[in-house]
mmCIF file of C-alpha atoms and ligand atoms in Angstrom:
data_model
loop_
_atom_site.group_PDB
_atom_site.id
_atom_site.type_symbol
_atom_site.label_atom_id
_atom_site.label_comp_id
_atom_site.label_asym_id
_atom_site.label_seq_id
_atom_site.Cartn_x
_atom_site.Cartn_y
_atom_site.Cartn_z
ATOM 1 C CA MET E 643 0.270 0.149 0.380
ATOM 2 C CA LYS E 644 0.989 3.397 -0.882
ATOM 3 C CA LYS E 645 1.231 6.329 1.615
ATOM 4 C CA LEU E 646 -0.636 9.285 0.702
ATOM 5 C CA LEU E 647 0.344 12.356 3.337
ATOM 6 C CA LEU E 648 -2.885 15.318 3.603
ATOM 7 C CA THR E 649 -2.209 18.215 5.033
ATOM 8 C CA GLY E 650 -5.013 20.552 6.028
ATOM 9 C CA PHE E 651 -4.297 24.196 7.839
ATOM 10 C CA GLU E 652 -5.137 25.698 11.273
ATOM 11 C CA PRO E 653 -7.662 28.725 10.567
ATOM 12 C CA PHE E 654 -6.371 32.166 9.632
ATOM 13 C CA LEU E 655 -6.747 35.921 9.025
ATOM 14 C CA LYS E 656 -10.488 36.656 10.026
ATOM 15 C CA HIS E 657 -11.795 33.182 9.349
ATOM 16 C CA PRO E 658 -13.246 31.266 12.431
ATOM 17 C CA LEU E 659 -12.286 27.926 11.371
ATOM 18 C CA ASN E 660 -10.500 26.161 8.259
ATOM 19 C CA PRO E 661 -12.758 23.790 6.787
ATOM 20 C CA THR E 662 -9.658 21.463 5.772
ATOM 21 C CA MET E 663 -9.236 20.997 9.321
ATOM 22 C CA LYS E 664 -11.718 18.816 9.378
ATOM 23 C CA ILE E 665 -11.545 16.725 6.334
ATOM 24 C CA ALA E 666 -7.833 16.310 6.661
ATOM 25 C CA GLN E 667 -8.861 14.801 9.969
ATOM 26 C CA GLU E 668 -11.936 12.991 9.234
ATOM 27 C CA LEU E 669 -9.519 10.899 6.055
ATOM 28 C CA HIS E 670 -6.930 10.283 8.690
ATOM 29 C CA GLY E 671 -6.277 6.389 8.103
ATOM 30 C CA VAL E 672 -8.746 6.185 5.597
ATOM 31 C CA GLU E 673 -7.540 3.934 2.232
ATOM 32 C CA ILE E 674 -8.257 5.214 -0.767
ATOM 33 C CA GLY E 675 -7.611 2.888 -3.626
ATOM 34 C CA ASN E 676 -3.983 2.033 -3.164
ATOM 35 C CA TYR E 677 -2.971 4.802 -1.037
ATOM 36 C CA LYS E 678 -3.609 5.178 2.832
ATOM 37 C CA VAL E 679 -3.997 8.651 4.508
ATOM 38 C CA HIS E 680 -2.067 9.933 6.790
ATOM 39 C CA SER E 681 -3.245 13.443 7.866
ATOM 40 C CA GLU E 682 -1.351 16.176 9.585
ATOM 41 C CA ILE E 683 -2.711 20.046 10.380
ATOM 42 C CA LEU E 684 -0.289 22.456 9.681
ATOM 43 C CA PRO E 685 0.308 26.225 11.288
ATOM 44 C CA VAL E 686 -0.042 29.448 9.147
ATOM 45 C CA GLU E 687 3.231 30.613 10.135
ATOM 46 C CA PHE E 688 5.812 31.600 7.446
ATOM 47 C CA ASN E 689 8.560 31.247 9.771
ATOM 48 C CA GLN E 690 7.744 27.581 11.185
ATOM 49 C CA THR E 691 4.758 26.422 8.289
ATOM 50 C CA GLY E 692 7.527 25.183 5.927
ATOM 51 C CA ASP E 693 9.705 23.303 7.770
ATOM 52 C CA ILE E 694 7.342 21.717 9.878
ATOM 53 C CA PHE E 695 5.423 20.530 6.827
ATOM 54 C CA ILE E 696 9.099 19.250 5.490
ATOM 55 C CA ALA E 697 9.931 17.411 8.755
ATOM 56 C CA HIS E 698 6.637 15.270 8.449
ATOM 57 C CA ILE E 699 7.673 14.169 4.921
ATOM 58 C CA LYS E 700 11.149 13.631 6.004
ATOM 59 C CA GLU E 701 9.523 11.047 8.912
ATOM 60 C CA LYS E 702 6.571 9.456 6.985
ATOM 61 C CA SER E 703 8.126 9.021 3.709
ATOM 62 C CA PRO E 704 5.063 9.576 1.795
ATOM 63 C CA ASP E 705 5.002 8.647 -2.123
ATOM 64 C CA ALA E 706 2.353 11.632 -2.785
ATOM 65 C CA VAL E 707 1.691 14.509 -1.017
ATOM 66 C CA LEU E 708 -1.533 16.564 -1.362
ATOM 67 C CA SER E 709 -2.200 19.694 1.027
ATOM 68 C CA LEU E 710 -5.308 21.878 1.171
ATOM 69 C CA GLY E 711 -5.809 24.642 2.160
ATOM 70 C CA LEU E 712 -8.908 27.360 2.061
ATOM 71 C CA ALA E 713 -9.592 29.911 -0.724
ATOM 72 C CA GLY E 714 -12.567 32.061 1.071
ATOM 73 C CA GLY E 715 -14.353 33.583 -2.163
ATOM 74 C CA ARG E 716 -13.742 30.932 -4.645
ATOM 75 C CA SER E 717 -16.926 28.965 -5.409
ATOM 76 C CA GLN E 718 -15.412 25.802 -6.824
ATOM 77 C CA ILE E 719 -12.663 23.010 -6.546
ATOM 78 C CA THR E 720 -9.284 24.488 -7.767
ATOM 79 C CA PRO E 721 -6.475 22.306 -7.667
ATOM 80 C CA GLU E 722 -3.069 24.400 -8.358
ATOM 81 C CA ARG E 723 -0.938 24.184 -11.602
ATOM 82 C CA ILE E 724 1.834 26.348 -9.994
ATOM 83 C CA ALA E 725 3.801 27.622 -7.029
ATOM 84 C CA ILE E 726 5.903 29.890 -7.279
ATOM 85 C CA ASN E 727 9.030 31.473 -4.963
ATOM 86 C CA ILE E 728 7.180 34.293 -2.910
ATOM 87 C CA ASN E 729 6.265 34.969 0.416
ATOM 88 C CA ASP E 730 3.459 38.132 0.552
ATOM 89 C CA GLY E 731 0.694 38.853 2.300
ATOM 90 C CA PRO E 732 -0.984 39.747 4.997
ATOM 91 C CA ALA E 733 0.517 39.095 8.305
ATOM 92 C CA ASP E 734 0.216 35.207 9.791
ATOM 93 C CA ASN E 735 -0.913 34.008 12.862
ATOM 94 C CA ARG E 736 2.237 34.352 14.722
ATOM 95 C CA GLY E 737 1.863 38.588 13.360
ATOM 96 C CA TYR E 738 4.555 38.276 10.189
ATOM 97 C CA GLN E 739 4.002 39.705 7.192
ATOM 98 C CA PRO E 740 6.453 39.144 4.814
ATOM 99 C CA VAL E 741 6.927 41.605 1.491
ATOM 100 C CA ASP E 742 8.587 39.945 -1.694
ATOM 101 C CA GLU E 743 10.289 37.962 -0.185
ATOM 102 C CA PRO E 744 11.428 34.605 -1.859
ATOM 103 C CA ILE E 745 11.038 31.064 -0.153
ATOM 104 C CA ILE E 746 14.244 29.931 -0.782
ATOM 105 C CA GLU E 747 16.735 32.486 -2.027
ATOM 106 C CA GLY E 748 18.458 31.666 -5.139
ATOM 107 C CA GLY E 749 15.561 29.014 -6.078
ATOM 108 C CA PRO E 750 13.668 28.054 -8.929
ATOM 109 C CA ASP E 751 10.988 30.533 -9.953
ATOM 110 C CA GLY E 752 8.330 28.354 -9.831
ATOM 111 C CA TYR E 753 7.043 24.811 -9.383
ATOM 112 C CA PHE E 754 4.532 22.874 -11.529
ATOM 113 C CA THR E 755 2.433 20.468 -9.589
ATOM 114 C CA THR E 756 3.091 16.914 -10.125
ATOM 115 C CA LEU E 757 -0.702 15.930 -9.433
ATOM 116 C CA PRO E 758 -2.371 14.865 -11.931
ATOM 117 C CA VAL E 759 -5.019 18.354 -12.011
ATOM 118 C CA ARG E 760 -6.996 18.169 -15.085
ATOM 119 C CA ALA E 761 -7.438 14.386 -14.518
ATOM 120 C CA MET E 762 -8.681 15.418 -10.941
ATOM 121 C CA VAL E 763 -10.629 18.499 -12.592
ATOM 122 C CA GLU E 764 -12.377 16.204 -15.349
ATOM 123 C CA LYS E 765 -13.518 13.833 -12.685
ATOM 124 C CA LEU E 766 -15.030 15.886 -10.299
ATOM 125 C CA ASN E 767 -16.777 17.746 -13.084
ATOM 126 C CA GLU E 768 -18.465 14.183 -14.298
ATOM 127 C CA ILE E 769 -19.762 13.839 -10.755
ATOM 128 C CA GLY E 770 -21.070 16.636 -10.392
ATOM 129 C CA LEU E 771 -18.394 18.809 -8.140
ATOM 130 C CA PRO E 772 -17.452 22.103 -9.834
ATOM 131 C CA ALA E 773 -14.144 22.509 -10.536
ATOM 132 C CA LYS E 774 -11.036 23.786 -12.227
ATOM 133 C CA ILE E 775 -7.495 24.510 -12.462
ATOM 134 C CA SER E 776 -6.069 27.680 -11.075
ATOM 135 C CA ASN E 777 -2.949 28.859 -12.145
ATOM 136 C CA THR E 778 -2.287 30.901 -9.039
ATOM 137 C CA ALA E 779 -1.714 29.844 -5.492
ATOM 138 C CA GLY E 780 -1.715 33.343 -4.217
ATOM 139 C CA ALA E 781 1.668 34.046 -2.461
ATOM 140 C CA TYR E 782 0.236 33.534 1.268
ATOM 141 C CA LEU E 783 1.125 29.803 3.005
ATOM 142 C CA CYS E 784 -0.696 27.882 0.699
ATOM 143 C CA ASN E 785 1.832 28.546 -2.024
ATOM 144 C CA HIS E 786 4.506 28.480 0.337
ATOM 145 C CA ILE E 787 4.127 24.937 1.074
ATOM 146 C CA MET E 788 2.977 23.775 -2.162
ATOM 147 C CA TYR E 789 6.719 25.141 -3.601
ATOM 148 C CA ARG E 790 8.446 23.860 -0.383
ATOM 149 C CA ALA E 791 6.857 20.395 -1.349
ATOM 150 C CA LEU E 792 8.124 20.633 -4.739
ATOM 151 C CA GLN E 793 11.313 22.018 -4.246
ATOM 152 C CA PHE E 794 12.344 18.690 -1.701
ATOM 153 C CA ALA E 795 10.960 16.209 -4.328
ATOM 154 C CA ALA E 796 12.560 18.461 -7.031
ATOM 155 C CA GLU E 797 16.027 17.674 -4.808
ATOM 156 C CA GLU E 798 15.846 14.710 -2.984
ATOM 157 C CA ARG E 799 12.832 12.804 -3.733
ATOM 158 C CA PRO E 800 11.806 12.729 -7.462
ATOM 159 C CA GLU E 801 9.136 9.861 -7.324
ATOM 160 C CA MET E 802 7.382 11.848 -4.650
ATOM 161 C CA LYS E 803 4.385 13.248 -6.652
ATOM 162 C CA ALA E 804 3.161 16.478 -4.724
ATOM 163 C CA GLY E 805 0.098 19.772 -4.764
ATOM 164 C CA PHE E 806 -2.428 21.617 -3.603
ATOM 165 C CA ILE E 807 -5.705 21.825 -3.629
ATOM 166 C CA HIS E 808 -7.503 25.391 -2.692
ATOM 167 C CA ILE E 809 -11.382 24.971 -1.761
ATOM 168 C CA PRO E 810 -14.572 27.051 -1.117
ATOM 169 C CA ALA E 811 -15.647 28.079 2.127
ATOM 170 C CA SER E 812 -17.956 25.389 3.890
ATOM 171 C CA HIS E 813 -21.295 26.344 4.868
ATOM 172 C CA GLU E 814 -20.403 26.354 8.762
ATOM 173 C CA LEU E 815 -18.018 29.122 7.894
ATOM 174 C CA ALA E 816 -19.792 31.213 5.510
ATOM 175 C CA VAL E 817 -22.397 30.866 7.924
ATOM 176 C CA GLN E 818 -20.132 32.249 10.603
ATOM 177 C CA GLN E 819 -19.113 35.068 8.176
ATOM 178 C CA GLY E 820 -22.445 36.540 7.353
ATOM 179 C CA GLY E 821 -22.850 34.574 4.663
ATOM 180 C CA ARG E 822 -21.135 36.929 2.714
ATOM 181 C CA MET E 823 -18.896 33.594 0.814
ATOM 182 C CA PRO E 824 -19.911 31.043 -2.152
ATOM 183 C CA SER E 825 -20.099 28.021 -0.141
ATOM 184 C CA TRP E 826 -20.190 23.652 -0.119
ATOM 185 C CA SER E 827 -21.676 21.458 2.547
ATOM 186 C CA HIS E 828 -18.844 20.078 4.270
ATOM 187 C CA GLU E 829 -19.749 16.414 3.036
ATOM 188 C CA ASP E 830 -19.544 17.418 -0.689
ATOM 189 C CA LEU E 831 -16.225 19.369 0.281
ATOM 190 C CA LYS E 832 -14.817 15.914 1.403
ATOM 191 C CA ALA E 833 -16.354 14.055 -1.323
ATOM 192 C CA ALA E 834 -14.271 15.872 -3.829
ATOM 193 C CA VAL E 835 -11.068 15.576 -1.844
ATOM 194 C CA TYR E 836 -11.557 11.779 -1.582
ATOM 195 C CA THR E 837 -12.457 11.547 -5.201
ATOM 196 C CA CYS E 838 -8.879 13.573 -6.122
ATOM 197 C CA ILE E 839 -7.178 11.059 -4.204
ATOM 198 C CA GLU E 840 -8.988 8.360 -6.021
ATOM 199 C CA VAL E 841 -7.681 9.780 -9.654
ATOM 200 C CA LEU E 842 -4.354 10.121 -7.608
ATOM 201 C CA ALA E 843 -4.390 6.484 -7.061
ATOM 202 C CA GLU E 844 -5.390 5.295 -10.763
ATOM 203 C CA GLU E 845 -2.793 7.362 -12.291
HETATM 204 N N1 PCA M 721 -5.620 29.230 3.454
HETATM 205 C C1 PCA M 721 -4.468 30.001 3.369
HETATM 206 C C2 PCA M 721 -3.389 29.901 4.247
HETATM 207 C C3 PCA M 721 -3.928 28.290 4.930
HETATM 208 C C4 PCA M 721 -5.391 28.389 4.020
HETATM 209 O O1 PCA M 721 -6.261 27.223 4.638
HETATM 210 C C5 PCA M 721 -3.979 30.386 1.652
HETATM 211 O O2 PCA M 721 -4.597 30.585 0.756
HETATM 212 O O3 PCA M 721 -2.685 30.910 1.521
#
């Protein structure tokens, strides 16, 4: 059986909860196709998260890494195509706010995902779950960990697949935000992530 490291994030900015946390926790230990899922929840801190994440990868030696993040305001499941070498955005959960910093000094400008994002999107649409490939993961923590995983894979684990999926808000989060963002049921969000892992397993 192959190993999948699945990550979710803690709440951040104005969001009192992060739907990726519950999804990752509920899929922990589950077998999907030929993958067994191991889940971890990551903090939203520029100076800690990448190293914590790489330590999990080194400890678990997964065959693939799939990271999840909330993209509040998006209405579709959006597997990310590319990660870029930039930290920039609002203050993180520790109050640190980077401006135009490289993630890795002298590192490549970007890395393309090694997950089957086209097949994931096609499958999701086929089963009636709206999805499209996203060409920007932003420059915040989600982009940061996607870049770190792909950089680590390129340097040290060429066989390890890695990538990132942004998901919309859950209804629970949208209600707490006064209903001002598009939202999905937790069950549909989880089914979408499950389906993406199935597609990965079928590759
Ligand atoms: N989304 C943020 C960071 C944590 C999360 O769930 C992002 O899109 O960068």
